[in-house]
Amino acid sequence: MSETLEVLLDRGRIEGRVRELAKMISEDYQGRVPLMVGILKGAVIFLSDLARALDIPVALDFMAVSSYGQSSETSGVVRILKDLDENIEGRDVIVVEDIVDTGLTLRYLCDALKARNPASLRVCVLLDKPSRRLVEVDVHYRGFEIPDAFVVGYGLDYQERYRSLPHVGRLKL
Ligand code: 5GP
C-alpha cells in the first residue's frame, strides 16, 4: 500500500487567497457581526485562518454532518450529527465549508438553515469541484476551482489523516 501526494495548492497560494476572501467578506459585512458556521471537521483550518484575516468582528459556530464516512464516495445521505449552539433567526450567516463536490451536503445544509429564518445566508468554500456537481448550490465566496481529484490537506482528510498539512494535495491511492 503506497499513497502519493501531489501538491495542488501550496501554502503561499492558500494564504493569499484566504486574505482575498477575508477582504471581500470584511467589505460586504461592514458594520455587521456575521455568524460564521464552520462545517466540522474539514472546514476548521480554513475557518480559523479566514476568521483571523477579517477586519470585522464575527461570531463562530459549528455543525457536523455525515457525508462520506470512511469511504471516499458520496452516499447522498446527509445527517446532522451536531447542530448549532446559536439561534440564527435574524442573523447574517456565512456557512464555511472545505469543499463542494456533488453539492448534496451544502444543498441540504442551506435548506435546513434557511428554514430557521436567518437575515441572510451565504456560502464560502475553499475548494470547488464543479465537474462533479449533482445539485446546484449558490456559492458566494469560492477559494479555488479544482479538477475532479480526491484531495487532502488544509483540513481535508483521508481516513482522518492529512488534515494538518499546510497545503492541499491530490492523493493517489
Ligand atoms: P458533497 O456533498 O458536495 O458531494 O461533498 C461534500 C463533502 O465531501 C465535503 O465536505 C468533504 O467532506 C467531502 N469531500 C468531497 N470531495 C472531497 C475530496 O476531494 N477530499 C476530501 N478529503 N473530502 C472530500
Short mmCIF file of C-alpha atoms and ligand atoms in Angstrom, two decimals:
data_model
loop_
_atom_site.label_atom_id
_atom_site.label_comp_id
_atom_site.label_asym_id
_atom_site.label_seq_id
_atom_site.Cartn_x
_atom_site.Cartn_y
_atom_site.Cartn_z
CA MET A 1 0.00 0.00 0.00
CA SER A 2 1.67 3.21 -1.11
CA GLU A 3 -0.05 6.59 -1.22
CA THR A 4 1.47 9.52 -3.04
CA LEU A 5 0.61 13.15 -2.66
CA GLU A 6 0.98 15.70 -5.44
CA VAL A 7 0.78 19.30 -4.23
CA LEU A 8 -2.02 21.22 -5.96
CA LEU A 9 -2.13 24.39 -3.85
CA ASP A 10 0.86 25.35 -1.78
CA ARG A 11 0.80 27.25 1.49
CA GLY A 12 1.52 30.62 -0.14
CA ARG A 13 -1.33 30.37 -2.66
CA ILE A 14 -3.79 29.36 0.03
CA GLU A 15 -2.69 32.18 2.34
CA GLY A 16 -3.03 34.74 -0.45
CA ARG A 17 -6.50 33.55 -1.45
CA VAL A 18 -7.70 33.41 2.16
CA ARG A 19 -6.63 37.05 2.55
CA GLU A 20 -8.58 38.00 -0.60
CA LEU A 21 -11.70 36.19 0.58
CA ALA A 22 -11.39 37.84 4.00
CA LYS A 23 -11.17 41.27 2.36
CA MET A 24 -14.35 40.63 0.35
CA ILE A 25 -16.23 39.38 3.40
CA SER A 26 -15.00 42.26 5.57
CA GLU A 27 -16.24 44.77 2.98
CA ASP A 28 -19.56 43.02 2.39
CA TYR A 29 -20.38 42.77 6.11
CA GLN A 30 -19.05 46.16 7.24
CA GLY A 31 -20.95 47.33 10.34
CA ARG A 32 -22.46 43.88 10.96
CA VAL A 33 -21.37 40.88 13.01
CA PRO A 34 -21.94 37.79 10.87
CA LEU A 35 -22.12 34.31 12.33
CA MET A 36 -19.63 32.05 10.59
CA VAL A 37 -20.76 28.44 10.68
CA GLY A 38 -17.90 26.00 10.16
CA ILE A 39 -18.72 22.50 8.99
CA LEU A 40 -16.73 20.00 11.05
CA LYS A 41 -14.18 18.77 10.69
CA GLY A 42 -12.86 19.70 7.25
CA ALA A 43 -13.51 23.46 7.46
CA VAL A 44 -11.79 24.02 10.80
CA ILE A 45 -8.38 25.04 9.46
CA PHE A 46 -9.84 27.22 6.70
CA LEU A 47 -12.30 28.88 9.08
CA SER A 48 -9.67 29.66 11.68
CA ASP A 49 -7.37 31.30 9.12
CA LEU A 50 -10.25 33.10 7.43
CA ALA A 51 -11.73 34.46 10.66
CA ARG A 52 -8.35 35.82 11.77
CA ALA A 53 -7.82 37.57 8.44
CA LEU A 54 -11.10 39.53 8.73
CA ASP A 55 -11.12 43.09 9.94
CA ILE A 56 -14.70 42.92 11.21
CA PRO A 57 -15.90 41.11 14.34
CA VAL A 58 -17.55 37.72 13.81
CA ALA A 59 -19.23 35.05 15.88
CA LEU A 60 -18.36 31.40 15.32
CA ASP A 61 -20.44 28.26 15.50
CA PHE A 62 -20.10 24.73 14.16
CA MET A 63 -22.14 21.93 12.69
CA ALA A 64 -21.18 18.37 11.92
CA VAL A 65 -22.87 16.38 9.20
CA SER A 66 -22.30 12.91 7.88
CA SER A 67 -21.06 12.81 4.32
CA TYR A 68 -18.62 10.21 3.13
CA GLY A 69 -18.00 8.27 6.33
CA GLN A 70 -14.99 6.02 5.90
CA SER A 71 -15.37 5.67 2.15
CA SER A 72 -14.30 8.21 -0.46
CA GLU A 73 -17.58 8.02 -2.38
CA THR A 74 -20.61 10.12 -1.52
CA SER A 75 -23.63 8.30 -0.18
CA GLY A 76 -26.06 11.12 -0.93
CA VAL A 77 -27.32 10.73 2.62
CA VAL A 78 -26.81 13.80 4.81
CA ARG A 79 -27.45 13.73 8.53
CA ILE A 80 -26.87 16.42 11.15
CA LEU A 81 -24.57 14.90 13.77
CA LYS A 82 -24.01 18.14 15.70
CA ASP A 83 -26.33 21.11 15.43
CA LEU A 84 -25.62 24.80 16.05
CA ASP A 85 -25.44 26.21 19.56
CA GLU A 86 -26.78 29.58 18.37
CA ASN A 87 -30.27 30.57 17.28
CA ILE A 88 -29.74 32.03 13.79
CA GLU A 89 -33.07 33.79 13.37
CA GLY A 90 -32.34 37.34 12.16
CA ARG A 91 -28.57 36.70 11.94
CA ASP A 92 -26.27 37.14 8.96
CA VAL A 93 -24.98 33.61 8.48
CA ILE A 94 -21.96 32.55 6.43
CA VAL A 95 -21.56 28.80 6.03
CA VAL A 96 -17.88 27.93 5.74
CA GLU A 97 -17.11 24.59 4.10
CA ASP A 98 -13.91 22.93 2.91
CA ILE A 99 -15.08 21.68 -0.48
CA VAL A 100 -18.17 21.45 -2.63
CA ASP A 101 -18.27 18.32 -4.73
CA THR A 102 -21.69 16.91 -5.68
CA GLY A 103 -23.31 19.79 -3.75
CA LEU A 104 -25.58 17.43 -1.80
CA THR A 105 -24.17 18.36 1.61
CA LEU A 106 -24.36 22.12 1.12
CA ARG A 107 -27.77 21.95 -0.53
CA TYR A 108 -29.15 20.05 2.43
CA LEU A 109 -27.47 22.34 4.97
CA CYS A 110 -28.58 25.55 3.29
CA ASP A 111 -32.18 24.35 3.06
CA ALA A 112 -32.13 23.39 6.74
CA LEU A 113 -30.60 26.74 7.78
CA LYS A 114 -32.91 28.85 5.60
CA ALA A 115 -35.89 27.29 7.34
CA ARG A 116 -34.63 28.92 10.57
CA ASN A 117 -35.11 32.42 9.11
CA PRO A 118 -31.64 33.98 9.14
CA ALA A 119 -31.46 37.63 7.96
CA SER A 120 -29.11 36.41 5.22
CA LEU A 121 -27.30 33.23 4.27
CA ARG A 122 -24.16 32.93 2.16
CA VAL A 123 -21.75 30.10 1.48
CA CYS A 124 -17.96 30.32 1.49
CA VAL A 125 -15.96 27.32 0.26
CA LEU A 126 -12.24 26.87 -0.08
CA LEU A 127 -12.41 24.38 -2.95
CA ASP A 128 -14.92 23.72 -5.71
CA LYS A 129 -15.05 20.69 -7.99
CA PRO A 130 -17.67 21.96 -10.47
CA SER A 131 -17.40 18.94 -12.77
CA ARG A 132 -18.87 16.71 -10.05
CA ARG A 133 -21.97 18.78 -9.27
CA LEU A 134 -25.27 16.89 -8.99
CA VAL A 135 -27.35 19.70 -7.46
CA GLU A 136 -26.94 23.44 -7.79
CA VAL A 137 -25.59 25.34 -4.80
CA ASP A 138 -25.28 29.10 -4.57
CA VAL A 139 -21.63 29.60 -3.55
CA HIS A 140 -20.89 33.25 -2.85
CA TYR A 141 -17.22 33.09 -1.88
CA ARG A 142 -15.01 30.49 -3.57
CA GLY A 143 -11.31 29.94 -2.96
CA PHE A 144 -10.24 27.74 -5.88
CA GLU A 145 -11.77 25.63 -8.61
CA ILE A 146 -10.00 22.29 -8.79
CA PRO A 147 -10.22 19.31 -11.15
CA ASP A 148 -12.01 16.10 -10.26
CA ALA A 149 -9.45 14.57 -7.94
CA PHE A 150 -9.52 13.38 -4.35
CA VAL A 151 -7.66 16.00 -2.34
CA VAL A 152 -6.38 16.18 1.22
CA GLY A 153 -4.65 18.68 3.48
CA TYR A 154 -5.53 22.07 4.97
CA GLY A 155 -8.38 20.44 6.90
CA LEU A 156 -9.31 17.73 4.41
CA ASP A 157 -8.64 14.14 5.37
CA TYR A 158 -8.36 10.64 4.09
CA GLN A 159 -9.45 8.34 6.91
CA GLU A 160 -8.62 11.12 9.43
CA ARG A 161 -5.09 11.65 8.13
CA TYR A 162 -3.50 14.62 6.35
CA ARG A 163 -5.77 17.32 7.90
CA SER A 164 -2.88 19.28 9.39
CA LEU A 165 -0.89 19.69 6.15
CA PRO A 166 -0.40 23.36 5.24
CA HIS A 167 -1.03 22.65 1.55
CA VAL A 168 -3.72 20.88 -0.49
CA GLY A 169 -2.61 17.85 -2.45
CA ARG A 170 -4.08 15.27 -4.76
CA LEU A 171 -3.96 11.86 -3.10
CA LYS A 172 -3.18 8.90 -5.28
CA LEU A 173 -4.01 5.58 -3.67
P1 5GP B 1 -20.67 16.89 -1.50
O1 5GP B 1 -21.89 16.70 -0.64
O2 5GP B 1 -20.58 18.27 -2.12
O3 5GP B 1 -20.53 15.79 -2.51
O4 5GP B 1 -19.42 16.66 -0.59
C1 5GP B 1 -19.01 17.50 0.37
C2 5GP B 1 -18.13 16.78 1.36
O5 5GP B 1 -17.49 15.65 0.77
C3 5GP B 1 -17.02 17.68 1.81
O6 5GP B 1 -17.39 18.43 2.94
C4 5GP B 1 -15.92 16.68 2.14
O7 5GP B 1 -16.10 16.22 3.46
C5 5GP B 1 -16.16 15.53 1.19
N1 5GP B 1 -15.29 15.60 0.02
C6 5GP B 1 -15.64 15.87 -1.26
N2 5GP B 1 -14.59 15.84 -2.07
C7 5GP B 1 -13.52 15.57 -1.29
C8 5GP B 1 -12.12 15.43 -1.56
O8 5GP B 1 -11.59 15.57 -2.68
N3 5GP B 1 -11.33 15.16 -0.48
C9 5GP B 1 -11.82 15.02 0.78
N4 5GP B 1 -10.96 14.75 1.75
N5 5GP B 1 -13.14 15.14 1.06
C10 5GP B 1 -13.97 15.42 0.03
#
